Amino acid sequence: MNFFLLISFIIICLLIVALERKCYVPFIKWIFIIPFVWIVSIRSMKVPDTEMYLEYFDLDHSDFFNFSLSTFEVGFQFFTKITKFFISDRFTFFLGLIAFINLIIIWFSTNRISKLYQKEQFNSDSISVFEGENRFFSNCSFSILPLTLYVCFFGLYFNTIVLRVGMTLSLVVLASSIAVKNKKNVLDYALIISILVLGYFFHSTAVFGFLIILILLSDFKFSKKNYLWIWFIIGIIYFTNFSTWLANSVFSFMLTLNEVTVLATKLSSYEGNVTQEIEGVSMKFMFFWIMSFFLIFYSINSKIYFKYLNVYLIGLLIFGLFRSILLIERVTDYFLLFSFVCFYLFLIMQKPLKFWLYFIPIVSVQLVFVLRITN
């Protein structure tokens, strides 16, 4: 990707976030979405998987009922057929459209979550601390902040390399914004199931989305002390690396099951053998593990916040238990994606100094991670 364009874009986003913290600017999301879509759509063929998607896009997709030309899921193939019908062979338009759809879904979802969170905070004691200082309570419509937190790692990764997974995960985030509602009716549950099923037709790993929604639907919440113990145990599990035998045994068992074998093969096709071992310490794990300490230690009195934090911590636990599996990050990404929601809910409650002390490192470190992959 164009390093200069991307860094310039992120710096401008930081400046706009400073403005957005002080006042509401209507339609400001387009200042973010349009440039990002353009940067993603003109990326170099050197970005991993871009050439593969070009070869796929160049196939004859004129037959709307023929899905045998590619091993990609039928939902993604059908999306490609419809897209090519309107834009012909313009590959950059295709890449841009995927990024545009993902960002709109993420923006819409975080906006829903913000409103639910604001309503919850109005009914708690938190409002008395920030009234008159925190714009979130007068107008919870933030756009640039959540989009920047999404894009600085997962958004870039999902919109430039693993496109099908990216579309699926956007739908999982959308389903989560319904799942965290305090009072849900039959229509809400039907929408959640429909969205997840749609996601499955874009990538079969959407089955993990069902597990995430079950976690969000539950109401379990521990004390701060117990959460810190969980955090500590996750670290012990990861750094002692005693889970090598467990990881290989679990995946060997999975390969004996037909449906899960298909999923395991799908996952392993990205990185190699399913049970290949890796050594060393993952800086990605270190970052998310350390940040989870701050999210716990300075936690907010919010059911919504803890629901997303539970998903985040379960992702870290899976990472620790199966660190010896090369493809495990493909699984944990489903859970750790929701770190951007936790960061968002955490940051909007901070006063200026703390906000910037957390926000800049969160964006910078994740950006370094993703640039090592995309460039």
Tab-separated table of C-alpha atoms in Angstrom:
chain	number	residue	atom	x	y	z
A	1	MET	CA	0.000	0.000	0.000
A	2	ASN	CA	1.030	3.608	-0.437
A	3	PHE	CA	2.741	4.262	2.891
A	4	PHE	CA	2.726	8.059	2.562
A	5	LEU	CA	-0.984	8.210	1.723
A	6	LEU	CA	-1.946	5.921	4.566
A	7	ILE	CA	0.107	7.711	7.216
A	8	SER	CA	-1.162	11.107	6.012
A	9	PHE	CA	-4.707	9.782	6.204
A	10	ILE	CA	-4.251	8.525	9.784
A	11	ILE	CA	-2.695	11.836	10.911
A	12	ILE	CA	-5.628	13.754	9.430
A	13	CYS	CA	-7.998	11.369	11.229
A	14	LEU	CA	-6.284	12.140	14.548
A	15	LEU	CA	-6.806	15.845	13.942
A	16	ILE	CA	-10.462	15.313	13.066
A	17	VAL	CA	-10.932	13.198	16.197
A	18	ALA	CA	-9.752	16.202	18.225
A	19	LEU	CA	-12.427	18.302	16.512
A	20	GLU	CA	-15.086	15.643	16.903
A	21	ARG	CA	-14.461	15.420	20.657
A	22	LYS	CA	-15.432	19.075	21.007
A	23	CYS	CA	-18.371	19.439	18.646
A	24	TYR	CA	-20.751	17.471	16.482
A	25	VAL	CA	-20.094	17.766	12.745
A	26	PRO	CA	-22.845	16.290	10.528
A	27	PHE	CA	-21.791	13.974	7.692
A	28	ILE	CA	-18.216	13.916	8.980
A	29	LYS	CA	-18.012	10.171	8.395
A	30	TRP	CA	-17.670	10.779	4.653
A	31	ILE	CA	-14.397	12.648	5.268
A	32	PHE	CA	-13.125	9.299	6.526
A	33	ILE	CA	-14.918	6.763	4.343
A	34	ILE	CA	-14.303	8.218	0.874
A	35	PRO	CA	-10.491	8.700	1.228
A	36	PHE	CA	-10.063	5.292	2.880
A	37	VAL	CA	-12.033	3.551	0.134
A	38	TRP	CA	-9.857	5.278	-2.467
A	39	ILE	CA	-6.599	4.311	-0.707
A	40	VAL	CA	-7.717	0.685	-0.450
A	41	SER	CA	-8.945	0.472	-4.049
A	42	ILE	CA	-5.673	1.708	-5.612
A	43	ARG	CA	-3.405	-0.564	-3.562
A	44	SER	CA	-0.477	-2.336	-5.173
A	45	MET	CA	-0.624	-5.919	-6.389
A	46	LYS	CA	2.188	-6.576	-3.918
A	47	VAL	CA	-0.341	-6.488	-1.073
A	48	PRO	CA	-0.948	-10.161	-0.138
A	49	ASP	CA	-3.924	-11.886	-1.802
A	50	THR	CA	-4.675	-8.940	-4.122
A	51	GLU	CA	-3.393	-10.781	-7.174
A	52	MET	CA	-5.405	-13.857	-6.197
A	53	TYR	CA	-8.586	-11.786	-6.000
A	54	LEU	CA	-7.770	-10.191	-9.373
A	55	GLU	CA	-7.495	-13.633	-10.959
A	56	TYR	CA	-10.809	-14.555	-9.362
A	57	PHE	CA	-12.443	-11.312	-10.496
A	58	ASP	CA	-11.265	-11.898	-14.092
A	59	LEU	CA	-13.202	-15.169	-14.294
A	60	ASP	CA	-16.404	-15.263	-16.310
A	61	HIS	CA	-19.108	-14.361	-13.766
A	62	SER	CA	-21.845	-13.778	-16.339
A	63	ASP	CA	-23.779	-16.920	-15.365
A	64	PHE	CA	-25.594	-16.002	-12.153
A	65	PHE	CA	-26.261	-19.642	-11.302
A	66	ASN	CA	-22.845	-21.168	-11.969
A	67	PHE	CA	-20.727	-21.320	-8.808
A	68	SER	CA	-18.307	-24.033	-9.904
A	69	LEU	CA	-15.557	-21.765	-11.261
A	70	SER	CA	-14.231	-20.913	-7.807
A	71	THR	CA	-13.988	-22.479	-4.362
A	72	PHE	CA	-15.100	-19.195	-2.783
A	73	GLU	CA	-18.375	-19.251	-0.873
A	74	VAL	CA	-21.519	-18.829	-2.977
A	75	GLY	CA	-22.514	-15.608	-1.231
A	76	PHE	CA	-19.271	-13.896	-2.169
A	77	GLN	CA	-19.484	-15.291	-5.710
A	78	PHE	CA	-23.040	-14.000	-6.096
A	79	PHE	CA	-21.951	-10.601	-4.790
A	80	THR	CA	-19.169	-10.584	-7.403
A	81	LYS	CA	-21.574	-11.520	-10.205
A	82	ILE	CA	-23.943	-8.673	-9.332
A	83	THR	CA	-21.066	-6.222	-8.959
A	84	LYS	CA	-19.503	-7.151	-12.319
A	85	PHE	CA	-22.885	-6.817	-13.975
A	86	PHE	CA	-22.879	-3.107	-13.072
A	87	ILE	CA	-19.193	-2.156	-13.101
A	88	SER	CA	-17.910	-4.585	-15.740
A	89	ASP	CA	-14.188	-5.343	-15.325
A	90	ARG	CA	-13.227	-2.418	-13.092
A	91	PHE	CA	-11.298	-4.267	-10.383
A	92	THR	CA	-10.475	-1.121	-8.394
A	93	PHE	CA	-14.221	-0.367	-8.153
A	94	PHE	CA	-14.751	-3.885	-6.846
A	95	LEU	CA	-12.119	-3.456	-4.116
A	96	GLY	CA	-13.474	-0.037	-3.216
A	97	LEU	CA	-17.053	-1.293	-3.025
A	98	ILE	CA	-16.101	-4.016	-0.525
A	99	ALA	CA	-14.332	-1.469	1.703
A	100	PHE	CA	-17.259	0.957	1.370
A	101	ILE	CA	-19.827	-1.661	2.415
A	102	ASN	CA	-17.693	-2.757	5.373
A	103	LEU	CA	-17.180	0.788	6.641
A	104	ILE	CA	-20.856	1.660	6.344
A	105	ILE	CA	-21.800	-1.468	8.307
A	106	ILE	CA	-19.171	-0.749	10.976
A	107	TRP	CA	-20.242	2.895	11.258
A	108	PHE	CA	-23.920	1.947	11.501
A	109	SER	CA	-23.181	-0.750	14.095
A	110	THR	CA	-21.002	1.444	16.333
A	111	ASN	CA	-23.609	4.190	16.105
A	112	ARG	CA	-26.229	1.737	17.395
A	113	ILE	CA	-23.892	0.587	20.164
A	114	SER	CA	-23.160	4.223	21.093
A	115	LYS	CA	-26.839	5.021	21.519
A	116	LEU	CA	-27.413	1.950	23.673
A	117	TYR	CA	-24.333	2.794	25.726
A	118	GLN	CA	-25.366	6.423	26.135
A	119	LYS	CA	-28.812	5.376	27.337
A	120	GLU	CA	-27.235	2.973	29.805
A	121	GLN	CA	-24.845	5.630	31.155
A	122	PHE	CA	-27.652	8.132	31.621
A	123	ASN	CA	-29.170	5.655	34.030
A	124	SER	CA	-25.935	5.300	36.014
A	125	ASP	CA	-23.770	7.545	38.181
A	126	SER	CA	-21.202	8.085	35.395
A	127	ILE	CA	-23.125	10.997	33.933
A	128	SER	CA	-22.548	13.137	37.039
A	129	VAL	CA	-18.781	13.035	36.497
A	130	PHE	CA	-18.774	14.249	32.903
A	131	GLU	CA	-21.872	16.352	32.469
A	132	GLY	CA	-20.929	19.562	30.677
A	133	GLU	CA	-17.505	18.181	29.713
A	134	ASN	CA	-18.068	15.071	27.660
A	135	ARG	CA	-19.836	15.656	24.335
A	136	PHE	CA	-20.786	11.992	24.258
A	137	PHE	CA	-23.667	12.678	26.621
A	138	SER	CA	-25.069	15.545	24.583
A	139	ASN	CA	-24.698	13.801	21.233
A	140	CYS	CA	-23.347	10.249	21.040
A	141	SER	CA	-22.886	10.276	17.260
A	142	PHE	CA	-19.130	9.799	16.947
A	143	SER	CA	-17.880	8.650	13.538
A	144	ILE	CA	-14.159	9.219	13.077
A	145	LEU	CA	-13.098	7.812	16.458
A	146	PRO	CA	-14.647	4.322	16.106
A	147	LEU	CA	-13.746	4.099	12.401
A	148	THR	CA	-10.117	5.018	13.142
A	149	LEU	CA	-9.937	2.398	15.895
A	150	TYR	CA	-11.391	-0.160	13.475
A	151	VAL	CA	-9.141	0.738	10.545
A	152	CYS	CA	-5.802	1.073	12.345
A	153	PHE	CA	-5.431	-2.714	12.367
A	154	PHE	CA	-8.369	-4.974	11.646
A	155	GLY	CA	-10.029	-2.651	9.147
A	156	LEU	CA	-6.900	-2.408	7.025
A	157	TYR	CA	-6.242	-6.123	7.269
A	158	PHE	CA	-9.807	-7.164	6.465
A	159	ASN	CA	-10.280	-4.677	3.620
A	160	THR	CA	-6.987	-5.342	1.848
A	161	ILE	CA	-6.127	-9.022	2.364
A	162	VAL	CA	-8.860	-11.283	3.769
A	163	LEU	CA	-11.785	-9.670	1.978
A	164	ARG	CA	-14.363	-12.401	2.474
A	165	VAL	CA	-13.577	-12.709	6.182
A	166	GLY	CA	-13.773	-8.923	6.409
A	167	MET	CA	-17.291	-8.847	4.989
A	168	THR	CA	-18.346	-11.668	7.292
A	169	LEU	CA	-16.919	-9.954	10.364
A	170	SER	CA	-18.663	-6.689	9.529
A	171	LEU	CA	-21.925	-8.617	9.608
A	172	VAL	CA	-20.971	-10.200	12.944
A	173	VAL	CA	-20.371	-6.703	14.379
A	174	LEU	CA	-23.786	-5.673	13.043
A	175	ALA	CA	-25.408	-8.703	14.696
A	176	SER	CA	-23.630	-7.833	17.945
A	177	SER	CA	-25.188	-4.364	17.956
A	178	ILE	CA	-28.582	-6.061	18.140
A	179	ALA	CA	-27.491	-8.734	20.630
A	180	VAL	CA	-26.435	-6.181	23.281
A	181	LYS	CA	-29.855	-4.542	23.402
A	182	ASN	CA	-31.321	-4.750	26.884
A	183	LYS	CA	-34.758	-5.843	25.708
A	184	LYS	CA	-34.963	-7.976	22.588
A	185	ASN	CA	-38.034	-9.279	20.800
A	186	VAL	CA	-38.550	-12.127	18.340
A	187	LEU	CA	-37.711	-9.876	15.402
A	188	ASP	CA	-34.339	-9.025	16.965
A	189	TYR	CA	-33.421	-12.695	17.318
A	190	ALA	CA	-34.588	-13.369	13.761
A	191	LEU	CA	-32.402	-10.502	12.508
A	192	ILE	CA	-29.366	-11.796	14.399
A	193	ILE	CA	-29.757	-15.292	12.951
A	194	SER	CA	-30.391	-13.957	9.434
A	195	ILE	CA	-27.308	-11.713	9.543
A	196	LEU	CA	-25.086	-14.555	10.763
A	197	VAL	CA	-26.418	-16.945	8.120
A	198	LEU	CA	-25.740	-14.303	5.460
A	199	GLY	CA	-22.205	-13.970	6.844
A	200	TYR	CA	-21.715	-17.738	6.549
A	201	PHE	CA	-22.379	-17.503	2.805
A	202	PHE	CA	-19.479	-15.050	2.523
A	203	HIS	CA	-17.065	-17.146	4.586
A	204	SER	CA	-17.636	-20.406	6.438
A	205	THR	CA	-15.684	-19.225	9.481
A	206	ALA	CA	-18.794	-17.203	10.349
A	207	VAL	CA	-19.657	-20.147	12.616
A	208	PHE	CA	-17.457	-18.411	15.193
A	209	GLY	CA	-19.859	-15.478	14.979
A	210	PHE	CA	-22.593	-17.637	16.510
A	211	LEU	CA	-20.357	-18.301	19.521
A	212	ILE	CA	-19.615	-14.580	19.893
A	213	ILE	CA	-23.321	-13.730	19.846
A	214	LEU	CA	-24.000	-16.354	22.520
A	215	ILE	CA	-21.353	-14.696	24.703
A	216	LEU	CA	-22.933	-11.271	24.118
A	217	LEU	CA	-26.401	-12.607	24.925
A	218	SER	CA	-25.203	-13.888	28.283
A	219	ASP	CA	-25.073	-11.597	31.310
A	220	PHE	CA	-22.118	-13.005	33.181
A	221	LYS	CA	-19.915	-10.374	34.775
A	222	PHE	CA	-17.165	-10.796	37.354
A	223	SER	CA	-15.673	-8.443	39.901
A	224	LYS	CA	-12.633	-6.399	38.909
A	225	LYS	CA	-10.474	-8.675	41.092
A	226	ASN	CA	-11.699	-11.808	39.308
A	227	TYR	CA	-11.210	-10.218	35.897
A	228	LEU	CA	-7.620	-9.409	36.869
A	229	TRP	CA	-7.108	-13.017	37.937
A	230	ILE	CA	-8.464	-14.158	34.567
A	231	TRP	CA	-6.057	-11.734	32.877
A	232	PHE	CA	-3.154	-13.125	34.908
A	233	ILE	CA	-4.064	-16.767	34.185
A	234	ILE	CA	-4.286	-16.052	30.435
A	235	GLY	CA	-0.750	-14.662	30.595
A	236	ILE	CA	0.515	-17.724	32.501
A	237	ILE	CA	-1.104	-20.056	29.963
A	238	TYR	CA	0.466	-18.184	27.044
A	239	PHE	CA	3.974	-17.666	28.380
A	240	THR	CA	4.410	-21.171	29.828
A	241	ASN	CA	3.338	-22.644	26.463
A	242	PHE	CA	2.103	-25.836	28.130
A	243	SER	CA	-0.740	-26.082	25.641
A	244	THR	CA	1.189	-27.572	22.677
A	245	TRP	CA	-0.126	-31.084	23.283
A	246	LEU	CA	-3.662	-29.787	23.876
A	247	ALA	CA	-3.659	-27.736	20.681
A	248	ASN	CA	-2.456	-30.558	18.461
A	249	SER	CA	-4.877	-33.017	20.062
A	250	VAL	CA	-7.875	-30.714	19.566
A	251	PHE	CA	-7.139	-30.050	15.912
A	252	SER	CA	-6.422	-33.718	15.251
A	253	PHE	CA	-9.873	-34.475	16.683
A	254	MET	CA	-11.427	-31.699	14.580
A	255	LEU	CA	-9.999	-33.252	11.435
A	256	THR	CA	-11.985	-36.417	12.146
A	257	LEU	CA	-15.243	-34.475	11.855
A	258	ASN	CA	-16.513	-33.792	8.367
A	259	GLU	CA	-17.977	-30.296	8.745
A	260	VAL	CA	-15.180	-29.029	10.940
A	261	THR	CA	-12.635	-30.591	8.576
A	262	VAL	CA	-13.957	-28.340	5.812
A	263	LEU	CA	-13.579	-25.355	8.135
A	264	ALA	CA	-10.081	-26.401	9.237
A	265	THR	CA	-9.019	-26.876	5.628
A	266	LYS	CA	-10.427	-23.446	4.780
A	267	LEU	CA	-8.429	-21.900	7.610
A	268	SER	CA	-5.225	-23.799	6.928
A	269	SER	CA	-5.244	-22.845	3.257
A	270	TYR	CA	-4.047	-19.403	4.288
A	271	GLU	CA	-1.054	-20.302	6.387
A	272	GLY	CA	-0.044	-23.893	5.834
A	273	ASN	CA	-0.455	-27.041	7.898
A	274	VAL	CA	-3.221	-26.908	10.506
A	275	THR	CA	-1.097	-28.228	13.366
A	276	GLN	CA	2.184	-26.543	12.508
A	277	GLU	CA	3.908	-25.265	15.644
A	278	ILE	CA	5.327	-21.782	16.110
A	279	GLU	CA	7.805	-20.474	18.650
A	280	GLY	CA	8.544	-17.119	20.241
A	281	VAL	CA	6.237	-14.463	21.618
A	282	SER	CA	3.565	-12.820	19.491
A	283	MET	CA	3.762	-9.043	19.757
A	284	LYS	CA	0.128	-8.963	18.710
A	285	PHE	CA	-0.823	-11.060	21.736
A	286	MET	CA	1.382	-8.926	23.978
A	287	PHE	CA	-0.322	-5.724	22.848
A	288	PHE	CA	-3.878	-6.978	23.296
A	289	TRP	CA	-3.023	-8.684	26.582
A	290	ILE	CA	-1.418	-5.550	28.052
A	291	MET	CA	-4.262	-3.320	26.834
A	292	SER	CA	-6.811	-5.675	28.378
A	293	PHE	CA	-5.231	-4.944	31.769
A	294	PHE	CA	-6.041	-1.235	31.399
A	295	LEU	CA	-9.539	-2.028	30.133
A	296	ILE	CA	-10.110	-4.120	33.262
A	297	PHE	CA	-8.309	-1.949	35.821
A	298	TYR	CA	-10.047	1.244	34.659
A	299	SER	CA	-13.254	-0.525	33.702
A	300	ILE	CA	-16.564	1.273	33.295
A	301	ASN	CA	-19.788	0.432	35.093
A	302	SER	CA	-21.546	-0.847	31.994
A	303	LYS	CA	-23.153	-4.153	31.042
A	304	ILE	CA	-22.515	-3.441	27.353
A	305	TYR	CA	-18.840	-2.731	28.007
A	306	PHE	CA	-18.357	-5.978	29.928
A	307	LYS	CA	-20.194	-8.003	27.288
A	308	TYR	CA	-17.662	-6.902	24.679
A	309	LEU	CA	-14.800	-7.258	27.149
A	310	ASN	CA	-15.832	-10.891	27.726
A	311	VAL	CA	-15.552	-11.554	23.988
A	312	TYR	CA	-12.138	-9.866	23.949
A	313	LEU	CA	-10.837	-11.930	26.889
A	314	ILE	CA	-12.145	-15.208	25.462
A	315	GLY	CA	-10.215	-14.377	22.286
A	316	LEU	CA	-7.051	-13.899	24.371
A	317	LEU	CA	-7.712	-17.171	26.213
A	318	ILE	CA	-8.042	-19.065	22.924
A	319	PHE	CA	-4.839	-17.368	21.740
A	320	GLY	CA	-3.039	-18.538	24.876
A	321	LEU	CA	-4.403	-22.099	24.833
A	322	PHE	CA	-3.615	-22.700	21.165
A	323	ARG	CA	-0.580	-20.480	20.608
A	324	SER	CA	1.277	-23.385	18.982
A	325	ILE	CA	-1.235	-23.527	16.132
A	326	LEU	CA	-0.144	-21.369	13.223
A	327	LEU	CA	-3.664	-20.566	12.064
A	328	ILE	CA	-5.015	-19.696	15.496
A	329	GLU	CA	-4.982	-15.958	14.763
A	330	ARG	CA	-7.585	-16.610	12.074
A	331	VAL	CA	-9.865	-17.755	14.887
A	332	THR	CA	-8.871	-15.203	17.527
A	333	ASP	CA	-9.340	-12.330	15.049
A	334	TYR	CA	-13.092	-12.929	15.296
A	335	PHE	CA	-12.924	-12.217	19.022
A	336	LEU	CA	-10.146	-9.623	19.144
A	337	LEU	CA	-11.856	-7.552	16.452
A	338	PHE	CA	-14.197	-6.425	19.235
A	339	SER	CA	-11.235	-4.805	20.963
A	340	PHE	CA	-11.977	-1.741	18.837
A	341	VAL	CA	-15.443	-1.545	20.418
A	342	CYS	CA	-13.934	-1.887	23.913
A	343	PHE	CA	-11.338	0.784	23.123
A	344	TYR	CA	-14.068	3.066	21.784
A	345	LEU	CA	-16.351	2.717	24.801
A	346	PHE	CA	-13.367	3.128	27.108
A	347	LEU	CA	-11.961	6.205	25.342
A	348	ILE	CA	-15.154	8.223	25.066
A	349	MET	CA	-15.381	8.223	28.856
A	350	GLN	CA	-11.898	9.663	29.330
A	351	LYS	CA	-10.955	13.272	29.922
A	352	PRO	CA	-8.581	14.865	27.358
A	353	LEU	CA	-5.159	13.950	28.755
A	354	LYS	CA	-5.962	10.301	29.421
A	355	PHE	CA	-7.805	10.071	26.128
A	356	TRP	CA	-4.730	11.019	24.084
A	357	LEU	CA	-2.341	9.028	26.279
A	358	TYR	CA	-4.304	5.888	25.385
A	359	PHE	CA	-5.596	6.717	21.915
A	360	ILE	CA	-2.294	7.547	20.178
A	361	PRO	CA	-0.444	4.365	21.317
A	362	ILE	CA	-3.487	2.195	20.520
A	363	VAL	CA	-3.567	3.505	16.946
A	364	SER	CA	0.203	3.665	16.421
A	365	VAL	CA	1.073	0.167	17.650
A	366	GLN	CA	-1.707	-1.506	15.670
A	367	LEU	CA	-0.751	0.448	12.567
A	368	VAL	CA	2.815	-0.889	12.833
A	369	PHE	CA	1.427	-4.435	13.080
A	370	VAL	CA	-0.731	-4.152	9.978
A	371	LEU	CA	1.873	-2.338	7.861
A	372	ARG	CA	4.247	-5.254	8.428
A	373	ILE	CA	1.626	-7.471	6.777
A	374	THR	CA	0.363	-5.246	3.959
A	375	ASN	CA	3.704	-3.749	2.851
